[in-house]
């Protein structure tokens, strides 16, 4: 007889990686649709290229290193999709493709694959692209139908867009980040399907708005500008790179929000969500140490 | 000790390959990350460091014999600083372009971890063995510096030794010319070398 030994708790859940990732993909669809509505089909092409590149990159990497090919868990597809939504519409195809491959091979594969990456792959790829080809990553096409080729984002020229424009997304910016309505639809879907908890996104956006307000920015505009909402909902909540305990998650999210406000106010770049979340990712293992869960069966205050 | 019996040639080889200071022990990473962005300046830095290393090893071995054990480290540091200073002056005098490219990193050869990597054994080994170690480490460092500098120059600027080799449409990946890209390139290079030597070891074991 073959007895399977595993540590407690012995809870079975119907949720597999594949189901969770499928939920995230569904939640991202409104952002994709909104991106195409705002920027035209160039946006769709960019998102598709990075997604296909990420999936192919994972497939080839796992085959070359003689691992079990797990492309069907859809995690690479989610990474590629999120990366694509973080790029400006109409970015060169090789840029999107390189970013997708970098995310799954360098940031995820080399560190041991899904679950072992220490920072969010899509964000790390975006940071790499921003450092390597800044002219493409800071070149924002204007929304389709506006008489301009490129335009300043709301962060670069605050006050030039109404709150309604910021909310509905007919503004320049990355494909997925512009339409806050679409992001909120995705957020509600993720919370209702229990894919993520509301905690990290709400705490991070609130913290950024509050800290930004203290530093002299309009809190509503802070929350609705740039990639804050998109990052808070889809990237800061990455299971692998956020803390595991509830108090740790609070500190993580509030800290990330604080960093966003500080970067936007004091750094040379108008936006800082990417770096804020990456720094929060790196602090996640420390937060897990600080806020250790009481071990099952031990009394309060008793050391495990 | 088995190591006593190995020949000097084998010692050079060990220092060059399995104990390559920069590649295996991650020593001397500062110049690797900061300077090795161009093949030419990397080569200059590598040769200057290697020469200083060999001279310091020779004099370290000589003076190590007559210095009491507790005084060996400061004496060795003085010797290193002297030869690093000399290397810096030679660069300034005869290769001003290279010296300018290296900036602060040329005088900083004096505090390179490469020297201190073998400092614990100063005076214990004979002159021949100390020289063999230094030659192996120096040549290994030159090779790695130049390789890393060439790769980073190729992808970060599209040139090698200043000559454009990639088609005009190539858009250089700026990050590779920054220290962050240096970490990335060095890590990848280490990984490739570990994978290759692991495979060789397996082959050797099964043969």
Short mmCIF file of N, CA and C in Angstrom, two decimals, chain A residues 40-125:
data_model
loop_
_atom_site.label_atom_id
_atom_site.label_comp_id
_atom_site.label_asym_id
_atom_site.label_seq_id
_atom_site.Cartn_x
_atom_site.Cartn_y
_atom_site.Cartn_z
N UNK A 40 -6.69 51.45 -29.83
CA UNK A 40 -6.81 50.75 -31.09
C UNK A 40 -6.12 49.41 -31.06
N UNK A 41 -6.04 48.75 -32.22
CA UNK A 41 -5.57 47.37 -32.25
C UNK A 41 -4.06 47.23 -32.04
N UNK A 42 -3.33 48.34 -32.11
CA UNK A 42 -1.90 48.27 -31.79
C UNK A 42 -1.72 47.75 -30.37
N UNK A 43 -2.64 48.12 -29.49
CA UNK A 43 -2.56 47.68 -28.09
C UNK A 43 -2.71 46.17 -28.01
N UNK A 44 -3.68 45.65 -28.78
CA UNK A 44 -3.91 44.20 -28.76
C UNK A 44 -2.67 43.46 -29.26
N UNK A 45 -2.05 44.01 -30.33
CA UNK A 45 -0.85 43.36 -30.88
C UNK A 45 0.25 43.29 -29.83
N UNK A 46 0.48 44.40 -29.12
CA UNK A 46 1.53 44.42 -28.11
C UNK A 46 1.28 43.37 -27.03
N UNK A 47 0.03 43.32 -26.55
CA UNK A 47 -0.31 42.36 -25.48
C UNK A 47 -0.15 40.93 -25.97
N UNK A 48 -0.60 40.67 -27.20
CA UNK A 48 -0.50 39.31 -27.74
C UNK A 48 0.95 38.88 -27.89
N UNK A 49 1.78 39.79 -28.41
CA UNK A 49 3.20 39.43 -28.62
C UNK A 49 3.86 39.06 -27.29
N UNK A 50 3.66 39.87 -26.26
CA UNK A 50 4.34 39.58 -25.01
C UNK A 50 3.79 38.30 -24.38
N UNK A 51 2.49 38.05 -24.53
CA UNK A 51 1.91 36.83 -23.96
C UNK A 51 2.45 35.60 -24.67
N UNK A 52 2.43 35.64 -26.01
CA UNK A 52 2.93 34.49 -26.76
C UNK A 52 4.41 34.25 -26.47
N UNK A 53 5.18 35.35 -26.37
CA UNK A 53 6.61 35.21 -26.09
C UNK A 53 6.84 34.59 -24.73
N UNK A 54 6.06 35.00 -23.74
CA UNK A 54 6.24 34.44 -22.39
C UNK A 54 5.93 32.96 -22.38
N UNK A 55 4.84 32.57 -23.05
CA UNK A 55 4.45 31.15 -23.05
C UNK A 55 5.48 30.32 -23.80
N UNK A 56 5.90 30.81 -24.98
CA UNK A 56 6.91 30.07 -25.74
C UNK A 56 8.23 30.02 -24.98
N UNK A 57 8.57 31.13 -24.33
CA UNK A 57 9.81 31.17 -23.56
C UNK A 57 9.80 30.13 -22.47
N UNK A 58 8.69 30.02 -21.76
CA UNK A 58 8.58 29.03 -20.68
C UNK A 58 8.66 27.61 -21.26
N UNK A 59 7.97 27.41 -22.37
CA UNK A 59 7.95 26.09 -23.01
C UNK A 59 9.37 25.66 -23.38
N UNK A 60 10.08 26.54 -24.07
CA UNK A 60 11.43 26.20 -24.53
C UNK A 60 12.37 26.02 -23.34
N UNK A 61 12.26 26.91 -22.35
CA UNK A 61 13.15 26.83 -21.18
C UNK A 61 12.94 25.51 -20.43
N UNK A 62 11.68 25.15 -20.19
CA UNK A 62 11.42 23.93 -19.43
C UNK A 62 11.83 22.70 -20.22
N UNK A 63 11.66 22.77 -21.55
CA UNK A 63 12.07 21.63 -22.37
C UNK A 63 13.59 21.51 -22.39
N UNK A 64 14.28 22.64 -22.55
CA UNK A 64 15.74 22.63 -22.62
C UNK A 64 16.36 22.16 -21.31
N UNK A 65 15.78 22.53 -20.19
CA UNK A 65 16.35 22.15 -18.90
C UNK A 65 15.77 20.83 -18.40
N UNK A 66 15.06 20.15 -19.31
CA UNK A 66 14.51 18.81 -19.03
C UNK A 66 13.60 18.81 -17.81
N UNK A 67 12.82 19.88 -17.65
CA UNK A 67 11.81 19.88 -16.60
C UNK A 67 10.49 19.45 -17.21
N UNK A 68 9.53 19.19 -16.31
CA UNK A 68 8.20 18.90 -16.81
C UNK A 68 7.64 20.22 -17.37
N UNK A 69 7.13 20.18 -18.58
CA UNK A 69 6.61 21.40 -19.19
C UNK A 69 5.26 21.72 -18.56
N UNK A 70 5.18 22.87 -17.90
CA UNK A 70 3.97 23.23 -17.17
C UNK A 70 3.35 24.50 -17.74
N UNK A 71 3.41 24.63 -19.04
CA UNK A 71 2.82 25.83 -19.65
C UNK A 71 1.32 25.87 -19.40
N UNK A 72 0.71 24.66 -19.27
CA UNK A 72 -0.75 24.63 -19.12
C UNK A 72 -1.23 25.11 -17.76
N UNK A 73 -0.29 25.44 -16.82
CA UNK A 73 -0.78 26.06 -15.58
C UNK A 73 -1.08 27.54 -15.79
N UNK A 74 -0.81 28.03 -16.99
CA UNK A 74 -1.18 29.38 -17.43
C UNK A 74 -0.44 30.51 -16.71
N UNK A 75 0.50 30.19 -15.85
CA UNK A 75 1.19 31.26 -15.13
C UNK A 75 2.03 32.11 -16.07
N UNK A 76 2.64 31.47 -17.06
CA UNK A 76 3.43 32.25 -18.02
C UNK A 76 2.53 33.15 -18.85
N UNK A 77 1.35 32.64 -19.19
CA UNK A 77 0.41 33.46 -19.97
C UNK A 77 0.02 34.70 -19.17
N UNK A 78 -0.23 34.52 -17.85
CA UNK A 78 -0.60 35.66 -17.02
C UNK A 78 0.55 36.66 -16.95
N UNK A 79 1.77 36.14 -16.77
CA UNK A 79 2.94 37.02 -16.71
C UNK A 79 3.06 37.85 -17.99
N UNK A 80 2.94 37.17 -19.15
CA UNK A 80 3.06 37.86 -20.43
C UNK A 80 1.95 38.88 -20.63
N UNK A 81 0.74 38.50 -20.20
CA UNK A 81 -0.41 39.39 -20.35
C UNK A 81 -0.22 40.65 -19.51
N UNK A 82 0.21 40.46 -18.25
CA UNK A 82 0.41 41.61 -17.37
C UNK A 82 1.53 42.50 -17.90
N UNK A 83 2.60 41.86 -18.39
CA UNK A 83 3.70 42.66 -18.94
C UNK A 83 3.21 43.48 -20.13
N UNK A 84 2.47 42.84 -21.04
CA UNK A 84 1.96 43.54 -22.22
C UNK A 84 1.11 44.73 -21.83
N UNK A 85 0.28 44.54 -20.79
CA UNK A 85 -0.61 45.62 -20.35
C UNK A 85 0.18 46.74 -19.68
N UNK A 86 1.44 46.47 -19.33
CA UNK A 86 2.29 47.48 -18.71
C UNK A 86 3.09 48.28 -19.72
N UNK A 87 2.96 47.92 -21.01
CA UNK A 87 3.75 48.59 -22.04
C UNK A 87 2.89 49.63 -22.75
N UNK A 88 3.54 50.61 -23.38
CA UNK A 88 2.76 51.53 -24.20
C UNK A 88 2.25 50.82 -25.46
N UNK A 89 1.08 51.21 -25.91
CA UNK A 89 0.53 50.60 -27.13
C UNK A 89 1.47 50.90 -28.29
N UNK A 90 1.67 49.89 -29.14
CA UNK A 90 2.52 50.10 -30.30
C UNK A 90 4.00 50.07 -29.99
N UNK A 91 4.38 49.52 -28.83
CA UNK A 91 5.80 49.33 -28.56
C UNK A 91 6.35 48.36 -29.59
N UNK A 92 7.65 48.47 -29.95
CA UNK A 92 8.20 47.55 -30.95
C UNK A 92 7.96 46.10 -30.55
N UNK A 93 7.69 45.24 -31.54
CA UNK A 93 7.34 43.85 -31.21
C UNK A 93 8.47 43.14 -30.50
N UNK A 94 9.73 43.46 -30.89
CA UNK A 94 10.84 42.75 -30.27
C UNK A 94 10.99 43.14 -28.79
N UNK A 95 10.58 44.36 -28.47
CA UNK A 95 10.64 44.82 -27.09
C UNK A 95 9.68 44.00 -26.23
N UNK A 96 8.45 43.86 -26.72
CA UNK A 96 7.45 43.10 -25.97
C UNK A 96 7.87 41.64 -25.86
N UNK A 97 8.41 41.09 -26.96
CA UNK A 97 8.80 39.68 -26.95
C UNK A 97 9.97 39.44 -26.00
N UNK A 98 10.95 40.31 -26.08
CA UNK A 98 12.13 40.18 -25.20
C UNK A 98 11.72 40.27 -23.73
N UNK A 99 10.82 41.20 -23.44
CA UNK A 99 10.34 41.35 -22.07
C UNK A 99 9.66 40.07 -21.57
N UNK A 100 8.83 39.48 -22.42
CA UNK A 100 8.14 38.25 -22.03
C UNK A 100 9.10 37.12 -21.75
N UNK A 101 10.11 36.96 -22.62
CA UNK A 101 11.08 35.88 -22.43
C UNK A 101 11.93 36.16 -21.18
N UNK A 102 12.35 37.41 -21.00
CA UNK A 102 13.15 37.78 -19.82
C UNK A 102 12.38 37.45 -18.54
N UNK A 103 11.10 37.77 -18.53
CA UNK A 103 10.29 37.55 -17.32
C UNK A 103 10.25 36.07 -16.94
N UNK A 104 9.96 35.21 -17.91
CA UNK A 104 9.77 33.80 -17.53
C UNK A 104 11.08 33.04 -17.43
N UNK A 105 12.09 33.42 -18.20
CA UNK A 105 13.34 32.65 -18.18
C UNK A 105 14.30 33.19 -17.12
N UNK A 106 14.62 34.49 -17.18
CA UNK A 106 15.63 35.04 -16.26
C UNK A 106 15.05 35.23 -14.86
N UNK A 107 13.89 35.85 -14.79
CA UNK A 107 13.38 36.21 -13.45
C UNK A 107 12.72 35.00 -12.78
N UNK A 108 12.05 34.14 -13.56
CA UNK A 108 11.34 33.02 -12.94
C UNK A 108 12.11 31.72 -13.08
N UNK A 109 12.43 31.33 -14.31
CA UNK A 109 13.04 30.03 -14.56
C UNK A 109 14.37 29.83 -13.85
N UNK A 110 15.25 30.81 -13.95
CA UNK A 110 16.58 30.65 -13.36
C UNK A 110 16.53 30.59 -11.85
N UNK A 111 15.49 31.11 -11.24
CA UNK A 111 15.41 31.08 -9.78
C UNK A 111 14.64 29.85 -9.30
N UNK A 112 14.25 28.98 -10.21
CA UNK A 112 13.62 27.73 -9.80
C UNK A 112 12.19 27.58 -10.28
N UNK A 113 11.69 28.52 -11.05
CA UNK A 113 10.36 28.37 -11.60
C UNK A 113 9.29 28.99 -10.72
N UNK A 114 8.04 28.73 -11.08
CA UNK A 114 6.91 29.33 -10.39
C UNK A 114 6.97 29.02 -8.89
N UNK A 115 6.89 30.08 -8.07
CA UNK A 115 6.92 29.89 -6.62
C UNK A 115 8.27 30.20 -6.03
N UNK A 116 9.31 30.23 -6.84
CA UNK A 116 10.65 30.48 -6.32
C UNK A 116 11.23 31.82 -6.76
N UNK A 117 10.52 32.55 -7.62
CA UNK A 117 11.03 33.85 -8.05
C UNK A 117 10.88 34.83 -6.90
N UNK A 118 11.90 35.66 -6.70
CA UNK A 118 11.86 36.55 -5.53
C UNK A 118 11.22 37.89 -5.84
N UNK A 119 11.05 38.21 -7.11
CA UNK A 119 10.30 39.40 -7.46
C UNK A 119 9.32 39.05 -8.57
N UNK A 120 8.33 39.91 -8.74
CA UNK A 120 7.31 39.68 -9.75
C UNK A 120 7.95 39.70 -11.15
N UNK A 121 7.81 38.60 -11.93
CA UNK A 121 8.51 38.52 -13.22
C UNK A 121 8.10 39.62 -14.20
N UNK A 122 6.81 39.90 -14.29
CA UNK A 122 6.36 40.91 -15.26
C UNK A 122 6.92 42.28 -14.90
N UNK A 123 6.92 42.60 -13.61
CA UNK A 123 7.44 43.90 -13.17
C UNK A 123 8.94 44.00 -13.39
N UNK A 124 9.65 42.91 -13.07
CA UNK A 124 11.10 42.93 -13.25
C UNK A 124 11.42 43.11 -14.74
N UNK A 125 10.64 42.46 -15.60
CA UNK A 125 10.87 42.61 -17.04
C UNK A 125 10.61 44.05 -17.46
#
